[in-house]
Coordinates of C-alpha atoms in Angstrom, one line a residue:
Chain A
M1 CA -36.2 129.7 84.9
I2 CA -38.6 131.0 82.3
D3 CA -35.6 131.9 80.0
V4 CA -34.2 128.4 80.3
A5 CA -37.6 126.9 79.5
F6 CA -37.9 129.3 76.5
V7 CA -34.5 128.3 75.1
V8 CA -35.2 124.5 75.6
F9 CA -38.7 124.7 74.0
S10 CA -37.6 126.8 71.0
L11 CA -34.5 124.8 70.3
T12 CA -36.5 121.6 70.5
A13 CA -39.1 123.1 68.1
V14 CA -36.4 124.0 65.6
V15 CA -34.5 120.7 65.8
S16 CA -37.6 118.6 65.5
G17 CA -38.8 120.8 62.7
Y18 CA -35.5 120.1 60.9
L19 CA -35.7 116.4 61.6
V20 CA -39.0 116.2 59.8
F21 CA -37.1 116.4 56.5
R22 CA -34.3 114.1 57.6
V23 CA -36.3 111.0 58.6
D24 CA -37.4 108.4 56.0
S25 CA -41.0 107.7 57.1
M26 CA -44.3 109.6 56.9
I27 CA -45.3 108.6 60.4
R28 CA -42.0 109.8 61.9
A29 CA -42.1 113.0 59.8
S30 CA -45.7 113.7 60.9
F31 CA -45.0 113.2 64.6
L32 CA -41.8 115.1 64.6
L33 CA -43.7 118.0 63.1
L34 CA -46.2 117.5 65.9
A35 CA -43.3 117.6 68.4
S36 CA -42.2 120.9 66.9
F37 CA -45.7 122.4 67.2
L38 CA -46.0 121.2 70.8
N39 CA -42.9 123.1 71.7
V40 CA -44.3 126.2 70.0
G41 CA -47.4 125.7 72.1
A42 CA -45.2 125.6 75.2
V43 CA -43.5 128.8 74.1
L44 CA -47.0 130.5 73.7
V45 CA -47.8 129.4 77.3
L46 CA -44.6 131.0 78.5
L47 CA -45.7 134.2 76.7
L48 CA -48.9 134.0 78.8
A49 CA -51.0 133.2 75.8
E50 CA -52.3 130.4 78.0
Y51 CA -55.4 129.5 76.0
L52 CA -53.8 129.8 72.6
G53 CA -50.9 127.7 73.7
T54 CA -52.9 124.8 75.2
A55 CA -55.4 124.9 72.4
L56 CA -52.5 124.6 69.9
L57 CA -51.4 121.5 71.7
F58 CA -54.5 119.6 71.2
M59 CA -55.6 121.0 67.9
M60 CA -52.2 120.2 66.3
T61 CA -52.2 116.7 67.9
V62 CA -55.5 115.7 66.4
E63 CA -54.5 117.4 63.1
M64 CA -51.3 115.6 62.8
I65 CA -52.9 112.2 63.6
V66 CA -55.5 112.9 60.8
M67 CA -52.7 114.0 58.5
A68 CA -50.5 110.9 59.2
L69 CA -53.4 108.6 58.8
F70 CA -54.6 110.0 55.5
M71 CA -51.1 110.3 54.1
V72 CA -50.4 106.7 54.8
M73 CA -53.9 105.6 53.6
F74 CA -53.7 107.4 50.2
M75 CA -50.1 106.6 49.5
M76 CA -48.2 103.6 48.5
N77 CA -46.3 103.0 51.7
P78 CA -49.0 101.0 53.6
A79 CA -47.4 101.1 57.1
G80 CA -45.4 104.2 57.2
L81 CA -42.5 102.1 58.4
N82 CA -40.9 101.5 55.0
P83 CA -38.1 103.9 54.2
M84 CA -39.0 106.6 51.7
S85 CA -37.8 110.1 50.9
M86 CA -39.6 112.9 52.7
V87 CA -38.5 115.7 50.3
H88 CA -39.9 116.9 47.0
Q89 CA -38.1 119.4 44.7
P90 CA -35.3 120.0 47.2
R91 CA -33.7 122.9 45.3
V92 CA -36.9 125.0 45.0
A93 CA -37.8 124.1 48.6
A94 CA -34.3 125.2 49.8
V95 CA -34.6 128.5 48.0
A96 CA -38.1 129.1 49.3
G97 CA -37.1 128.1 52.8
V98 CA -34.1 130.5 52.9
V99 CA -36.2 133.4 51.5
A100 CA -39.0 132.7 54.0
A101 CA -36.6 132.4 56.9
G102 CA -34.9 135.6 55.9
G103 CA -38.2 137.4 55.9
I104 CA -39.1 136.1 59.3
W105 CA -35.7 137.0 60.7
A106 CA -36.0 140.5 59.2
V107 CA -39.3 141.0 60.9
A108 CA -37.9 139.6 64.2
L109 CA -34.8 141.9 64.0
F110 CA -36.2 145.1 62.6
A111 CA -39.9 145.3 63.5
E112 CA -41.1 147.4 66.4
F113 CA -43.0 145.0 68.7
P114 CA -45.4 146.4 71.2
D115 CA -44.3 146.0 74.8
A116 CA -47.5 145.5 76.7
P117 CA -47.3 142.8 79.4
V118 CA -50.5 140.9 80.0
V119 CA -51.9 142.0 83.4
D120 CA -55.1 140.0 83.6
A121 CA -54.9 136.7 81.8
D122 CA -58.6 136.1 82.2
Q123 CA -59.2 139.3 80.4
A124 CA -56.9 138.1 77.6
V125 CA -58.9 134.9 77.1
R126 CA -62.1 136.9 77.2
D127 CA -60.8 139.4 74.6
L128 CA -59.8 136.6 72.4
G129 CA -63.3 135.1 72.5
F130 CA -64.9 138.4 71.6
E131 CA -62.4 138.9 68.8
L132 CA -63.1 135.5 67.3
L133 CA -66.9 135.9 67.5
G134 CA -66.9 139.6 66.8
Q135 CA -64.6 141.5 64.4
S136 CA -62.9 138.3 63.0
M137 CA -66.1 136.2 62.9
L138 CA -66.2 136.1 59.1
V139 CA -62.6 134.9 58.7
F140 CA -63.0 132.5 61.6
E141 CA -66.3 131.0 60.5
S142 CA -65.1 130.7 56.8
A143 CA -62.1 128.8 57.9
G144 CA -64.2 126.6 60.2
V145 CA -66.8 125.8 57.6
T146 CA -64.1 125.0 55.0
L147 CA -62.3 122.7 57.4
L148 CA -65.6 121.0 58.2
A149 CA -66.4 120.5 54.5
T150 CA -62.9 119.0 54.1
M151 CA -63.5 116.6 56.9
V152 CA -66.9 115.5 55.5
C153 CA -65.3 115.0 52.0
A154 CA -62.5 113.0 53.5
V155 CA -64.9 110.8 55.3
V156 CA -67.0 110.4 52.1
L157 CA -63.9 109.5 50.1
S158 CA -62.8 106.9 52.6
A159 CA -66.2 105.4 53.4
A160 CA -66.7 101.9 52.1
R161 CA -70.5 102.4 51.8
G162 CA -72.3 105.5 50.5
R163 CA -75.6 106.5 49.0
Y164 CA -74.5 105.3 45.5
G165 CA -73.7 101.8 46.8
D166 CA -70.7 99.9 47.7
G167 CA -67.4 101.8 47.5
Y168 CA -65.7 98.8 46.0
E169 CA -68.1 98.6 43.1
G170 CA -66.4 98.7 39.7
S171 CA -63.0 98.4 41.3
V172 CA -60.7 95.9 39.7
A173 CA -58.3 93.8 41.8
P174 CA -54.7 93.7 40.7
P175 CA -53.6 90.7 38.7
L176 CA -52.2 87.7 40.7
D177 CA -49.1 87.4 38.4
P178 CA -47.0 90.5 37.7
G179 CA -47.9 91.9 34.3
G180 CA -50.5 89.2 33.6
D181 CA -54.3 89.4 33.6
H182 CA -55.2 86.5 35.8
R183 CA -57.3 88.1 38.6
P184 CA -58.6 86.7 41.9
E185 CA -62.3 87.0 40.8
D186 CA -61.6 84.8 37.8
D187 CA -61.4 81.9 40.2
L188 CA -64.9 82.5 41.5
V189 CA -67.4 79.9 40.3
D190 CA -70.6 81.7 41.5
D191 CA -72.3 82.8 38.3
D192 CA -74.9 84.9 40.1
A193 CA -72.2 87.0 41.8
A194 CA -70.4 87.5 38.4
G195 CA -73.7 88.4 36.7
D196 CA -74.5 90.9 39.4
H197 CA -71.2 92.6 38.7
H198 CA -72.1 93.2 35.0
H199 CA -75.7 94.4 35.5
G200 CA -75.0 96.3 38.7
H201 CA -76.5 99.7 39.5
G202 CA -74.9 101.6 36.6
G203 CA -75.4 105.3 36.9
M204 CA -71.7 106.1 37.4
Chain B
M1 CA -47.3 124.4 83.2
M2 CA -46.8 122.9 86.6
G3 CA -46.1 125.4 89.3
G4 CA -44.8 128.0 86.8
D5 CA -44.3 131.1 89.0
R6 CA -45.8 133.5 86.4
I7 CA -49.0 131.7 85.9
D8 CA -51.2 132.8 88.7
V9 CA -53.9 130.3 89.6
P10 CA -57.5 131.2 90.4
S11 CA -58.0 132.5 93.9
G12 CA -58.6 130.0 96.7
I13 CA -56.5 127.2 95.0
D14 CA -53.0 126.7 96.4
P15 CA -50.9 124.6 94.1
F16 CA -48.5 122.2 95.6
H17 CA -44.9 123.0 95.5
P18 CA -43.5 121.6 92.2
A19 CA -41.0 119.4 94.0
L20 CA -43.8 117.8 95.9
A21 CA -46.3 117.7 93.1
V22 CA -44.8 115.0 90.9
P23 CA -44.3 112.5 93.8
V24 CA -47.8 113.2 95.1
L25 CA -49.4 112.7 91.7
L26 CA -47.3 109.5 91.0
A27 CA -48.4 108.1 94.4
V28 CA -52.1 108.9 93.7
V29 CA -51.9 107.4 90.2
G30 CA -49.9 104.4 91.3
L31 CA -52.1 103.5 94.3
G32 CA -55.2 104.1 92.1
A33 CA -53.8 101.8 89.4
V34 CA -53.1 99.0 91.8
I35 CA -56.7 99.4 93.2
A36 CA -58.1 99.4 89.7
V37 CA -56.3 96.2 88.8
I38 CA -57.3 94.4 92.0
L39 CA -60.9 95.6 91.5
H40 CA -60.9 94.4 87.9
R41 CA -59.8 90.9 89.0
K42 CA -62.3 90.7 91.9
V43 CA -65.2 91.8 89.8
A44 CA -64.2 89.5 86.9
S45 CA -63.8 86.5 89.2
S46 CA -67.1 87.1 91.1
L47 CA -69.0 87.5 87.8
A48 CA -67.4 84.3 86.5
G49 CA -68.0 82.5 89.8
T50 CA -64.4 81.7 90.4
G51 CA -63.8 83.7 93.5
G52 CA -61.3 82.5 96.1
S53 CA -58.7 81.1 93.7
P54 CA -55.1 82.3 94.3
A55 CA -55.2 84.3 91.1
T56 CA -57.8 86.6 92.5
S57 CA -56.1 87.5 95.8
A58 CA -55.1 91.1 96.3
A59 CA -51.4 90.3 96.1
A60 CA -51.7 88.4 92.8
P61 CA -51.3 91.5 90.5
L62 CA -48.2 92.6 92.5
R63 CA -46.7 89.1 92.3
E64 CA -47.4 89.0 88.6
A65 CA -45.9 92.4 88.1
R66 CA -42.7 91.3 89.9
W67 CA -42.5 88.3 87.7
L68 CA -43.1 90.3 84.5
A69 CA -40.4 92.8 85.5
R70 CA -37.8 90.0 85.7
Q71 CA -38.6 88.5 82.3
Q72 CA -36.4 88.9 79.2
V73 CA -37.4 91.7 76.8
V74 CA -37.5 90.4 73.2
T75 CA -37.5 92.6 70.2
T76 CA -38.7 92.4 66.6
E77 CA -37.0 92.9 63.2
R78 CA -36.3 96.6 62.5
P79 CA -38.7 98.2 65.0
D80 CA -38.7 101.9 65.8
L81 CA -37.1 101.3 69.2
A82 CA -37.2 104.8 70.6
T83 CA -41.0 105.2 70.2
W84 CA -41.6 101.6 71.3
I85 CA -39.7 102.0 74.5
L86 CA -41.0 105.6 75.2
A87 CA -44.7 104.9 74.5
P88 CA -45.6 103.4 78.0
A89 CA -43.6 106.2 79.7
A90 CA -45.3 108.8 77.6
Y91 CA -48.8 107.3 78.2
L92 CA -48.2 107.3 82.0
G93 CA -46.8 110.9 81.7
L94 CA -49.9 112.0 80.0
A95 CA -52.1 110.4 82.7
V96 CA -50.1 112.3 85.3
A97 CA -50.2 115.5 83.4
A98 CA -54.0 115.2 82.9
L99 CA -54.4 114.6 86.7
S100 CA -52.4 117.7 87.5
V101 CA -55.3 120.0 86.5
V102 CA -57.9 117.9 88.4
P103 CA -58.5 119.2 92.0
L104 CA -58.4 116.3 94.4
S105 CA -60.1 118.3 97.1
A106 CA -61.1 121.9 97.8
G107 CA -58.0 123.9 96.9
V108 CA -55.8 120.8 96.5
A109 CA -54.6 120.7 93.0
V110 CA -51.2 120.7 91.4
A111 CA -52.1 123.3 88.8
D112 CA -55.8 124.1 88.6
V113 CA -55.1 126.4 85.7
R114 CA -57.8 128.5 84.0
T115 CA -57.6 126.4 80.9
G116 CA -57.9 123.1 82.8
I117 CA -60.2 121.2 80.4
V118 CA -58.1 122.3 77.5
V119 CA -55.0 120.9 79.1
F120 CA -56.9 117.7 80.0
G121 CA -58.1 117.5 76.4
A122 CA -54.6 118.0 75.1
A123 CA -53.3 115.1 77.2
E124 CA -56.2 113.0 76.0
A125 CA -55.4 113.8 72.3
L126 CA -51.7 113.1 72.8
A127 CA -52.6 109.7 74.3
I128 CA -54.1 108.8 70.9
V129 CA -50.6 109.5 69.3
V130 CA -48.9 107.5 72.0
I131 CA -51.2 104.5 71.6
F132 CA -50.9 104.6 67.9
L133 CA -47.1 104.8 68.1
H134 CA -47.0 101.9 70.5
G135 CA -48.8 99.7 68.0
W136 CA -46.9 101.1 65.0
S137 CA -43.3 100.9 66.3
P138 CA -42.7 97.1 66.7
N139 CA -43.0 96.7 62.9
S140 CA -45.4 93.8 63.3
P141 CA -48.7 93.3 61.4
Y142 CA -51.3 92.7 64.1
A143 CA -49.9 95.5 66.3
L144 CA -50.0 97.8 63.2
I145 CA -53.6 96.9 62.3
S146 CA -54.7 97.6 65.9
A147 CA -52.9 101.0 65.8
Y148 CA -54.7 102.1 62.7
R149 CA -58.0 100.7 63.9
F150 CA -57.6 102.6 67.2
V151 CA -57.1 105.9 65.4
A152 CA -60.4 105.5 63.6
V153 CA -62.1 104.8 66.9
A154 CA -60.2 107.6 68.7
L155 CA -61.1 110.3 66.1
S156 CA -64.7 109.4 66.7
Y157 CA -64.7 109.6 70.5
E158 CA -62.4 112.6 70.7
L159 CA -65.1 115.1 69.6
L160 CA -67.5 113.7 72.2
S161 CA -65.0 114.4 74.9
M162 CA -64.6 118.0 73.8
F163 CA -68.3 118.7 73.7
V164 CA -69.2 117.2 77.1
L165 CA -66.3 119.1 78.7
I166 CA -67.3 122.4 77.1
A167 CA -70.9 121.7 78.2
A168 CA -69.7 121.3 81.8
A169 CA -67.7 124.6 81.5
I170 CA -70.7 126.6 80.4
P171 CA -72.5 126.8 83.8
A172 CA -69.2 127.4 85.5
G173 CA -68.3 130.3 83.1
S174 CA -64.7 129.0 83.2
L175 CA -62.5 126.3 81.7
S176 CA -60.9 125.6 85.1
I177 CA -61.9 122.2 86.6
G178 CA -62.0 123.8 90.1
A179 CA -64.5 126.3 88.9
I180 CA -66.6 123.5 87.3
V181 CA -66.7 121.7 90.7
D182 CA -67.7 125.0 92.3
S183 CA -70.5 125.5 89.8
Q184 CA -72.1 122.2 91.0
A185 CA -72.7 123.4 94.5
G186 CA -76.5 123.4 94.0
L187 CA -76.9 120.6 91.5
W188 CA -74.4 118.1 90.1
N189 CA -73.8 118.1 86.4
V190 CA -74.9 114.4 86.3
V191 CA -78.4 115.7 86.9
R192 CA -78.2 119.0 85.2
Q193 CA -76.6 117.6 82.0
P194 CA -77.8 113.9 82.0
L195 CA -76.1 113.1 78.7
G196 CA -72.6 114.1 79.9
L197 CA -71.6 111.3 82.2
P198 CA -72.7 108.4 79.8
L199 CA -70.7 110.0 77.0
W200 CA -67.8 110.5 79.3
L201 CA -67.8 106.8 80.1
V202 CA -67.6 106.0 76.3
V203 CA -64.6 108.4 76.1
S204 CA -63.0 106.8 79.1
W205 CA -63.3 103.3 77.6
G206 CA -61.9 104.7 74.4
V207 CA -58.8 106.3 75.9
T208 CA -58.0 103.2 78.0
F209 CA -59.0 100.9 75.1
S210 CA -61.2 98.8 77.3
G211 CA -64.8 97.5 77.4
P212 CA -66.8 98.2 74.2
L213 CA -63.8 100.0 72.7
A214 CA -61.1 97.4 73.5
V215 CA -59.8 97.6 70.0
V216 CA -56.0 97.9 70.8
D217 CA -54.7 95.0 72.8
S218 CA -57.6 92.7 72.0
A219 CA -57.7 89.0 71.5
D220 CA -59.2 89.2 67.9
L221 CA -55.8 90.5 66.8
A222 CA -53.8 88.0 68.9
G223 CA -53.0 90.7 71.4
G224 CA -52.9 93.6 68.9
G225 CA -50.8 96.6 70.0
G226 CA -49.2 94.6 72.8
V227 CA -48.5 91.4 70.9
E228 CA -44.8 92.1 70.6
D229 CA -44.4 93.5 74.1
S230 CA -42.5 91.4 76.7
G231 CA -41.3 91.7 80.2
L232 CA -40.9 95.1 81.6
Q233 CA -42.5 96.7 78.5
R234 CA -45.7 94.7 79.0
L235 CA -45.8 95.6 82.7
A236 CA -45.2 99.3 82.0
W237 CA -48.0 99.4 79.4
A238 CA -50.5 97.6 81.6
G239 CA -49.6 99.9 84.5
A240 CA -49.9 103.1 82.5
R241 CA -53.3 102.0 81.2
A242 CA -54.6 101.3 84.7
A243 CA -53.3 104.7 85.7
M244 CA -55.1 106.4 82.8
L245 CA -58.4 104.6 83.9
V246 CA -58.0 106.1 87.4
V247 CA -57.4 109.6 86.0
F248 CA -60.5 109.5 83.8
A249 CA -62.5 108.2 86.8
A250 CA -61.2 111.2 88.9
A251 CA -61.9 113.7 86.1
G252 CA -65.4 112.3 85.6
A253 CA -66.0 112.6 89.4
T254 CA -65.0 116.3 89.4
V255 CA -66.8 117.3 86.2
F256 CA -70.1 115.4 86.6
L257 CA -70.3 114.2 90.3
G258 CA -69.5 117.4 92.1
G259 CA -65.9 116.5 93.0
W260 CA -65.0 117.1 96.6
Q261 CA -68.5 118.4 97.5
G262 CA -70.6 116.4 100.0
P263 CA -71.8 116.5 103.6
V264 CA -70.0 115.4 106.8
L265 CA -66.9 113.7 105.3
P266 CA -63.9 115.8 104.3
G267 CA -63.5 116.8 100.6
G268 CA -60.7 114.4 99.8
A269 CA -62.8 111.4 101.1
W270 CA -65.8 112.4 98.9
M271 CA -63.5 112.7 95.9
A272 CA -61.9 109.3 96.6
L273 CA -65.4 107.7 97.0
K274 CA -66.8 109.2 93.8
T275 CA -63.6 108.3 91.9
A276 CA -63.9 104.7 93.2
A277 CA -67.6 104.5 92.3
L278 CA -66.9 105.7 88.7
L279 CA -63.9 103.4 88.5
A280 CA -66.2 100.5 89.5
V281 CA -68.6 101.4 86.8
L282 CA -65.8 101.6 84.2
V283 CA -64.4 98.2 85.4
V284 CA -67.8 96.5 85.3
G285 CA -68.4 97.9 81.9
D286 CA -64.9 96.7 80.8
I287 CA -65.7 93.2 81.8
T288 CA -69.3 92.9 80.8
L289 CA -69.7 94.9 77.6
A290 CA -68.7 93.2 74.4
R291 CA -66.2 94.8 72.1
M292 CA -67.7 96.6 69.2
S293 CA -66.2 96.4 65.8
A294 CA -64.4 99.6 64.9
Q295 CA -66.6 100.2 61.9
R296 CA -69.8 99.9 63.9
F297 CA -68.5 102.2 66.6
V298 CA -67.5 104.8 64.1
R299 CA -71.0 104.8 62.6
L300 CA -72.6 104.9 66.0
A301 CA -70.3 107.7 67.2
W302 CA -70.9 110.0 64.2
A303 CA -74.5 109.2 63.7
V304 CA -75.9 108.9 67.2
L305 CA -73.4 109.9 69.9
L306 CA -72.2 113.1 68.3
P307 CA -75.7 114.5 67.9
L308 CA -76.3 113.5 71.6
A309 CA -73.2 115.5 72.5
F310 CA -74.6 118.5 70.6
L311 CA -77.9 118.0 72.5
D312 CA -75.9 118.0 75.8
L313 CA -74.3 121.2 74.7
L314 CA -77.7 122.7 73.9
I315 CA -79.1 121.6 77.3
A316 CA -76.1 123.2 79.0
G317 CA -76.5 126.4 77.0
L318 CA -80.3 126.7 77.6
G319 CA -79.8 125.9 81.3
S320 CA -77.4 128.7 81.7
L321 CA -79.5 131.4 80.0

């Protein structure tokens, strides 16, 4: 039963990981990657790393949502439904992929793995907690603070309003006619609004 | 996870047999969803003063469901059919998976695993993906806008959920929901951590996109995420959403209202009463509270509610010293 589950989860993880590069949309790619991670999480649960497995499920879920959202937000494909290629530098990537996979297979085949079945799963969760907040605290906290700073920066970048004023200030709308210079604001007749644009809060 | 024979559950909790667990959960969730829909209509009609009309009878939702199920399903141009069709099923599946870690009475849980609140949180996070995909897949502008708008709201309430659940786990010394109920034998968390339940209500409205956080299928986007749904799809989505509401009421009852604990009545009855009470609060809020614009909620969530969640965590930590 456990073996069948292991085969199903690991095959699904590999296949959905492969499909990430075969689909033509950032949203599909992100959530196929998520599907791959979810199956890895299920394998971790099978290995009795219950906390790590379940935490992986929800960490990766939120992470992939944020990734999909920001990718779509900052790229030219506004909906993520338009077809677009999901690969960059395919040759380099293929070589790097084969080398990395070879390394991992070599480790899997030739390394000596400890054979120590988990007896008390509560103890395993407790040990993990002490490890994260003891020996590995510096690594763990550095990663945490870096991620937090990234999140704050992302929010600042995407916020419409900030301490330096409106996020749209100084932005120029694209012309209405391709290649031309007739812009929507040219049609505005409000002189005050136009004047405010020019004498705005400089300081950029 | 469910009933895996190598995952030993905490002592005193007997999981159902896996073959029994899924039908039992579906029955609980299905019955709860029907009650939630009927309750919603009754409250709405009594608040509007239109009680007694045929549309508010208890059988009306079932009649409408039968009618919807027989309608033609229409589709859009170039949708992502797989995610569109699977979204309601996945949403219902997540509701059932989340309920599987919630004990319905003393020792009656499908899988009261030691990482219960983490599993619950994972189901909640995956619900965001499903709700997003449901709006994204029809390839339709209003549905798409609602999907992106929901993600902005969802990322803001998701952290609240994590913090209030962790705060509830601190006095229990365990991530298992059964242990969290046991830890409330003397004093319920609603008193001990007064900020927890109100924040949980916000999260519940968020996950079921109702009340102040009704940003998905809302009228301001002509139906939003559900604008292209028809027939059976519309019915499945509405049913799954009612089921999710019941699951969040049940989880709130265990985490904040002492779950099955109470005098005289059996544990299951107390659990049903508390779940129904919380469901009523959620439904009344759904009907009476105005929808907030996503931008205002995001500001409120990060500037006010998140610090309150930290305070909740601090109170829980100091209380357990």
